[in-house]
Coordinates of C-alpha atoms and ligand atoms in Angstrom, one line a residue:
M1 CA -10.2 5.1 26.1
A2 CA -7.3 5.5 28.3
D3 CA -7.3 1.9 29.2
E4 CA -6.7 0.7 25.9
P5 CA -3.5 -0.5 24.8
L6 CA -0.8 2.1 23.6
I7 CA 0.9 0.6 20.7
L8 CA 4.3 2.0 18.8
G9 CA 4.8 0.7 15.3
I10 CA 8.0 0.8 13.2
E11 CA 7.9 0.5 9.5
T12 CA 11.4 0.4 7.3
S13 CA 10.3 -2.1 4.5
C14 CA 11.4 0.6 1.6
D15 CA 12.3 3.8 1.4
E16 CA 10.1 5.3 4.0
T17 CA 11.2 5.3 7.7
G18 CA 8.0 5.6 9.7
V19 CA 7.2 5.3 13.4
G20 CA 3.7 5.5 14.6
V21 CA 1.7 5.4 18.0
V22 CA -1.8 4.4 18.3
R23 CA -4.1 3.8 21.5
G24 CA -6.8 1.7 20.1
H25 CA -7.9 2.7 17.0
T26 CA -6.7 6.5 17.7
L27 CA -3.9 7.7 15.9
L28 CA -1.4 9.8 18.3
A29 CA 1.5 10.3 16.0
D30 CA 2.6 9.6 12.7
A31 CA 6.4 10.3 12.2
L32 CA 8.1 10.0 8.7
A33 CA 11.3 10.1 7.3
S34 CA 11.8 9.4 3.4
S35 CA 14.7 8.8 1.5
V36 CA 12.5 9.1 -1.7
D37 CA 14.7 12.2 -3.0
Q38 CA 17.9 9.9 -2.8
H39 CA 16.4 7.4 -5.0
A40 CA 14.8 10.0 -7.7
R41 CA 17.6 9.8 -10.1
F42 CA 17.8 6.3 -10.3
G43 CA 14.2 5.9 -11.2
G44 CA 13.8 3.4 -8.5
V45 CA 14.5 2.6 -5.0
V46 CA 18.1 1.7 -4.4
P47 CA 18.1 -1.0 -1.4
E48 CA 21.6 -0.1 0.2
V49 CA 20.9 3.7 -0.2
A50 CA 17.6 2.9 1.6
S51 CA 19.0 0.7 4.3
R52 CA 21.5 3.2 5.2
A53 CA 18.9 6.2 5.4
H54 CA 16.9 4.1 7.7
L55 CA 19.8 3.8 10.0
E56 CA 20.4 7.5 10.2
A57 CA 17.0 8.3 10.2
I58 CA 15.4 5.4 13.1
V59 CA 16.4 7.0 16.2
P60 CA 15.2 10.6 15.2
T61 CA 12.1 9.5 13.8
M62 CA 11.6 7.4 17.1
R63 CA 12.0 10.2 19.1
R64 CA 9.7 12.7 17.0
A65 CA 7.0 10.0 17.4
L66 CA 7.1 9.5 21.1
T67 CA 7.2 13.7 21.2
E68 CA 4.2 14.1 19.2
A69 CA 2.2 11.5 20.9
G70 CA 3.4 13.1 24.5
V71 CA 4.4 9.4 25.5
T72 CA 7.4 7.9 26.6
L73 CA 8.8 4.4 25.7
A74 CA 7.9 3.3 29.4
D75 CA 4.2 4.0 28.6
I76 CA 4.4 1.9 25.4
D77 CA 2.5 -1.5 25.8
A78 CA 3.7 -3.2 22.8
I79 CA 6.1 -2.4 19.9
A80 CA 5.0 -3.9 16.3
V81 CA 7.6 -3.6 13.5
T82 CA 7.4 -4.7 9.6
A83 CA 9.4 -8.1 9.5
G84 CA 8.4 -8.1 6.0
P85 CA 7.6 -8.4 2.9
G86 CA 10.2 -5.8 1.6
L87 CA 14.0 -5.1 0.9
A88 CA 15.9 -7.3 3.3
G89 CA 18.2 -4.7 4.7
A90 CA 15.6 -2.3 5.2
L91 CA 13.7 -4.5 7.0
L92 CA 16.6 -5.3 9.5
V93 CA 17.1 -1.9 10.3
G94 CA 13.6 -1.6 11.8
V95 CA 13.5 -5.2 13.0
A96 CA 16.9 -4.9 15.3
A97 CA 15.5 -1.1 16.6
A98 CA 12.4 -2.9 17.4
K99 CA 14.2 -5.8 19.1
G100 CA 16.8 -3.3 20.9
Y101 CA 13.6 -1.0 22.0
A102 CA 11.7 -4.1 23.3
V103 CA 14.6 -5.4 25.4
A104 CA 15.9 -2.0 26.7
A105 CA 12.3 -1.0 28.1
E106 CA 11.0 -4.8 28.7
K107 CA 8.1 -4.7 26.1
P108 CA 6.7 -7.3 23.7
V109 CA 7.2 -7.2 20.2
Y110 CA 5.0 -8.0 17.4
G111 CA 6.7 -8.8 13.7
V112 CA 4.1 -8.3 11.2
N113 CA 3.2 -8.6 7.6
H114 CA 3.5 -5.1 5.7
L115 CA 0.6 -5.8 3.5
A116 CA -1.6 -6.7 6.5
A117 CA -0.8 -3.2 7.8
H118 CA -1.7 -1.7 4.7
V119 CA -5.2 -3.3 5.4
A120 CA -5.3 -2.4 9.5
V121 CA -4.5 1.1 9.0
D122 CA -8.1 1.9 7.7
T123 CA -9.3 1.3 11.3
L124 CA -7.7 4.2 12.4
E125 CA -9.8 6.3 10.2
H126 CA -13.2 4.1 10.1
G127 CA -13.0 2.1 13.2
P128 CA -13.1 -1.8 13.3
L129 CA -13.2 -3.6 10.2
P130 CA -16.4 -5.6 9.6
E131 CA -15.3 -9.1 8.8
P132 CA -15.5 -10.8 6.2
A133 CA -14.2 -7.7 4.3
I134 CA -12.7 -7.9 0.7
A135 CA -9.4 -5.8 0.4
L136 CA -7.9 -4.7 -2.4
L137 CA -4.3 -4.2 -1.8
V138 CA -2.5 -2.0 -4.4
S139 CA 1.2 -1.0 -4.0
G140 CA 4.5 -0.2 -5.4
G141 CA 5.4 -4.4 -5.0
H142 CA 1.8 -5.9 -4.7
S143 CA -1.5 -5.9 -6.1
S144 CA -3.8 -8.5 -4.6
L145 CA -7.4 -9.1 -3.8
L146 CA -7.8 -10.7 -0.4
L147 CA -10.7 -12.3 1.4
V148 CA -10.5 -10.9 5.0
D149 CA -12.3 -13.0 7.6
D150 CA -9.8 -12.6 10.3
L151 CA -7.3 -9.8 10.1
A152 CA -5.6 -11.0 13.4
R153 CA -5.0 -14.6 12.4
G154 CA -4.7 -14.9 8.7
V155 CA -6.2 -13.7 5.2
T156 CA -7.2 -15.8 2.2
P157 CA -5.8 -14.6 -1.1
L158 CA -8.2 -14.7 -3.9
G159 CA -6.0 -13.2 -6.6
A160 CA -2.8 -11.2 -7.5
T161 CA -1.0 -9.6 -10.7
I162 CA 0.5 -12.1 -12.9
D163 CA 3.1 -9.6 -13.8
D164 CA 3.8 -5.7 -12.8
A165 CA 2.1 -4.4 -9.5
A166 CA -0.5 -1.5 -10.1
G167 CA 2.2 1.0 -8.7
E168 CA 5.1 -0.2 -10.5
A169 CA 2.7 0.1 -13.7
F170 CA 2.2 3.9 -12.7
D171 CA 5.9 4.2 -12.0
K172 CA 6.9 3.0 -15.3
V173 CA 4.3 4.8 -17.4
A174 CA 5.4 7.8 -15.4
R175 CA 8.9 7.3 -16.5
L176 CA 8.2 7.1 -20.1
L177 CA 6.1 10.1 -20.0
G178 CA 9.0 12.1 -18.4
L179 CA 7.6 12.2 -14.9
P180 CA 9.6 12.0 -11.8
F181 CA 9.8 9.0 -9.3
P182 CA 7.6 7.5 -7.9
G183 CA 5.4 8.2 -10.6
G184 CA 1.8 7.5 -9.2
P185 CA 1.1 10.9 -7.7
Y186 CA 2.3 12.8 -10.8
I187 CA 0.1 10.6 -13.1
D188 CA -2.6 11.4 -10.7
R189 CA -2.0 15.2 -11.2
E190 CA -1.3 15.2 -14.9
A191 CA -4.7 13.1 -15.5
R192 CA -6.6 15.8 -13.8
A193 CA -6.4 18.2 -17.1
G194 CA -6.6 15.0 -19.7
D195 CA -9.4 13.2 -21.2
P196 CA -9.8 9.4 -19.7
A197 CA -11.4 8.6 -22.9
A198 CA -9.0 9.9 -25.6
I199 CA -7.1 6.6 -25.8
A200 CA -8.4 3.3 -25.7
F201 CA -5.8 1.4 -23.8
P202 CA -6.4 -2.5 -22.8
R203 CA -7.9 -3.8 -19.7
G204 CA -5.9 -6.7 -18.7
L205 CA -7.1 -10.3 -17.7
T206 CA -11.0 -8.9 -18.7
A207 CA -11.8 -10.9 -21.7
A208 CA -14.5 -13.7 -21.1
K209 CA -11.7 -16.6 -21.5
D210 CA -9.4 -15.0 -18.9
L211 CA -12.0 -14.7 -16.5
V212 CA -12.5 -18.2 -16.5
T213 CA -9.0 -18.8 -15.2
H214 CA -7.6 -15.5 -13.9
R215 CA -11.1 -14.0 -12.6
H216 CA -9.3 -12.1 -9.6
D217 CA -5.7 -11.7 -11.1
F218 CA -4.5 -8.6 -12.3
S219 CA -2.1 -8.0 -15.4
F220 CA -0.6 -4.6 -16.0
S221 CA 2.2 -5.2 -18.1
G222 CA 0.2 -5.6 -21.7
L223 CA -0.8 -1.9 -20.6
K224 CA 2.4 -0.5 -19.9
T225 CA 3.5 -1.7 -23.4
A226 CA 0.5 -0.4 -25.1
V227 CA 1.2 3.0 -23.6
A228 CA 5.0 2.6 -24.7
R229 CA 4.0 1.8 -28.4
W230 CA 1.4 4.6 -28.3
V231 CA 3.8 7.3 -27.2
E232 CA 6.7 5.9 -29.6
A233 CA 4.2 6.3 -32.6
R234 CA 3.7 9.8 -31.7
Q235 CA 7.4 10.6 -31.1
R236 CA 8.3 8.7 -34.7
A237 CA 5.5 10.8 -36.4
G238 CA 6.9 13.8 -34.7
E239 CA 4.1 14.9 -33.1
P240 CA 4.1 16.1 -29.5
V241 CA 2.7 13.6 -26.8
P242 CA -0.4 14.8 -24.9
V243 CA 0.9 13.9 -21.5
P244 CA -2.5 14.7 -19.7
D245 CA -4.6 12.5 -22.2
V246 CA -2.0 9.4 -22.0
A247 CA -2.1 9.7 -18.0
A248 CA -5.9 10.2 -17.8
S249 CA -6.5 7.3 -20.3
F250 CA -3.8 5.0 -18.6
Q251 CA -5.3 5.7 -15.2
E252 CA -8.6 4.9 -16.3
A253 CA -7.6 1.8 -17.5
V254 CA -5.8 0.8 -14.3
C255 CA -8.7 2.1 -12.1
D256 CA -11.3 0.5 -14.2
V257 CA -9.9 -3.3 -13.8
L258 CA -9.0 -2.9 -10.1
V259 CA -12.6 -1.3 -9.2
N260 CA -14.6 -3.7 -11.4
K261 CA -12.4 -7.1 -10.2
A262 CA -12.7 -5.8 -6.6
L263 CA -16.5 -5.4 -6.9
D264 CA -16.8 -8.7 -8.4
A265 CA -15.0 -10.2 -5.7
C266 CA -17.4 -8.8 -3.3
R267 CA -20.3 -9.9 -5.3
G268 CA -18.8 -13.4 -5.4
Q269 CA -18.3 -14.2 -2.0
G270 CA -21.3 -12.2 -1.0
V271 CA -19.3 -9.5 1.0
E272 CA -20.5 -5.9 1.6
T273 CA -17.2 -4.1 2.7
L274 CA -14.6 -3.4 0.2
V275 CA -11.5 -2.0 1.7
I276 CA -8.7 -0.4 -0.2
G277 CA -5.1 -0.2 0.7
G278 CA -1.7 0.8 -0.4
G279 CA 0.2 3.5 -2.3
V280 CA -2.0 3.3 -5.2
A281 CA -5.2 3.8 -2.7
A282 CA -4.1 7.3 -2.8
N283 CA -4.9 7.7 -6.4
S284 CA -8.1 10.3 -6.5
R285 CA -9.6 8.6 -9.6
L286 CA -9.5 5.3 -8.1
R287 CA -11.3 6.3 -4.8
A288 CA -13.9 8.3 -6.8
M289 CA -14.5 5.6 -9.2
A290 CA -14.6 2.9 -6.4
E291 CA -17.2 4.9 -4.4
Q292 CA -19.2 5.6 -7.4
R293 CA -19.3 2.0 -8.5
A294 CA -19.7 0.3 -5.2
A295 CA -22.7 2.4 -4.6
R296 CA -24.5 0.9 -7.4
H297 CA -24.2 -2.6 -5.7
G298 CA -24.8 -1.6 -2.0
I299 CA -21.1 -2.0 -1.7
R300 CA -19.6 0.2 1.6
V301 CA -16.0 1.2 0.3
R302 CA -13.6 2.1 2.9
V303 CA -10.5 3.8 1.9
P304 CA -8.1 5.5 4.6
R305 CA -6.9 9.0 3.6
P306 CA -4.2 9.1 0.9
G307 CA -1.3 10.2 3.8
L308 CA -2.2 6.8 5.4
C309 CA -2.1 4.8 2.4
T310 CA 1.2 5.2 1.5
D311 CA 4.0 3.5 3.6
N312 CA 3.9 4.7 7.1
G313 CA 4.4 3.6 11.0
A314 CA 0.7 4.3 11.9
M315 CA -0.3 1.4 9.7
V316 CA 2.0 -1.0 11.7
A317 CA 0.9 0.3 15.0
A318 CA -2.8 -0.2 14.0
L319 CA -2.2 -3.6 13.0
G320 CA -0.1 -4.1 16.3
S321 CA -3.1 -2.8 18.2
H322 CA -5.7 -5.2 16.5
L323 CA -3.3 -8.0 17.2
V324 CA -3.2 -7.2 21.0
A325 CA -6.7 -6.9 21.0
S326 CA -7.6 -10.0 19.6
G327 CA -5.1 -12.0 22.2
V328 CA -2.6 -12.8 19.5
A329 CA 0.9 -13.8 21.1
P330 CA 3.7 -11.5 20.6
S331 CA 7.1 -12.6 18.6
R332 CA 9.9 -14.4 19.9
L333 CA 12.8 -11.9 20.5
D334 CA 14.9 -13.7 17.9
L335 CA 11.9 -12.9 15.2
P336 CA 13.5 -12.7 11.9
A337 CA 13.1 -10.0 8.9
D338 CA 11.6 -12.0 5.9
S339 CA 11.9 -10.6 2.8
A340 CA 9.7 -13.0 0.8
M341 CA 6.9 -13.0 3.8
P342 CA 3.7 -14.5 2.4
L343 CA 0.8 -12.7 2.3
T344 CA -1.1 -15.2 4.5
T345 CA 1.3 -14.5 7.4
V346 CA -0.1 -11.7 9.6
S347 CA 2.5 -11.9 12.2
V348 CA 5.4 -13.9 13.1
Ligands
KG4_401 O1 2.4 1.5 -0.5 P1 3.7 2.1 -0.8 O2 3.8 3.3 -0.4 O3 4.9 1.1 -1.0 C1 5.1 0.0 -1.2 O4 4.9 -1.0 -0.3 O5 5.0 -0.5 -2.4 O6 3.1 2.2 -2.6 C2 4.2 3.0 -3.3 C3 3.2 3.1 -4.7 C4 4.2 3.8 -5.7 O7 4.1 3.1 -7.0 C5 3.7 5.1 -6.1 O8 3.6 5.5 -7.4 C6 2.1 4.5 -5.7 O9 2.2 4.0 -4.7 N1 1.4 5.6 -5.5 C7 0.2 6.3 -6.5 C8 -0.2 7.5 -5.7 N2 0.7 7.7 -4.6 C9 1.6 6.8 -4.6 N3 -0.1 5.5 -7.6 C10 -0.9 6.3 -8.0 N4 -1.9 7.4 -7.8 C11 -1.4 8.3 -6.5 N5 -1.9 9.1 -6.4
ZN402 ZN1 3.5 -0.5 1.4

């Protein structure tokens, strides 16, 4: 245990400044500073506000993580940092910090993909990921199905959303129901008191003809519009909007599609492990439904605890740790931040 590499991870791709420390698959520290409250009144993340907040939070968050882990920068074997995808200015803060610490302490640095880190974080809770696995990646900016045959060197995208990401749909529907930003956790909470069968909302790209061309793809924009039309009709009629029922029915539609498509990908690829990552993986209904339906097909579902699903530094450290253990070479010190880093690039 003690001879496993000690890895520090830095995450600044969106509105969370995260610094995590792991040894092998063991989580030692996960320090987080969020600027979410500063964005709430705008109904979405404001890039300039996020960048400034990262600048202010990065050094204190770094200090907290090292203290929490009971280590010093000199003890660290490698520094991993999210190099993309994400907000350009926000990413730059983390990448510049990682380079500064790496030069100062003479440590190797790994520029990593935020989305691959959302998959790798599960190893902190459930140990090494059996490969091949299918990953369902559902965050505020992405919704994808991936075949993971080598998380250290590359993943194969099977499908993705053709319009809104799952988290984006949660956030937009929450907004039209008058719930705060980010909406996912609020919909999750409201839905607990609602009836998921109250309203039959559409399941995007699940009709027989769509399955031919878009078997592994998602679409949530039609669902979002259907919810908006339904709510508007109630308001026009002067009737109250049953928020818990709308939330539960919407959530049911999203989860139904995500779970069925993920399990279909597992069966299609002959894969027995499904790992779910990204902020939406914190959703209680998604977790329960995936477990339930996967069990019927003999498929094992791995989902990290909710606190590790949303953005954090531990996930970046987890991926860094996996890269080091797999013998992947570190990045060059002039590694760039790439706001549009493709899903297939695990590290740069
Ligand atoms: O992965 P993440 O923290 O940031 C990105 O990389 O985008 O994901 C944030 C997204 C937001 O859209 C948020 O509403 C959603 O994850 N989310 C949830 C829940 N918790 C966070 N969606 C549904 N249910 C939740 N419990
Ligand atoms: Zn994320």
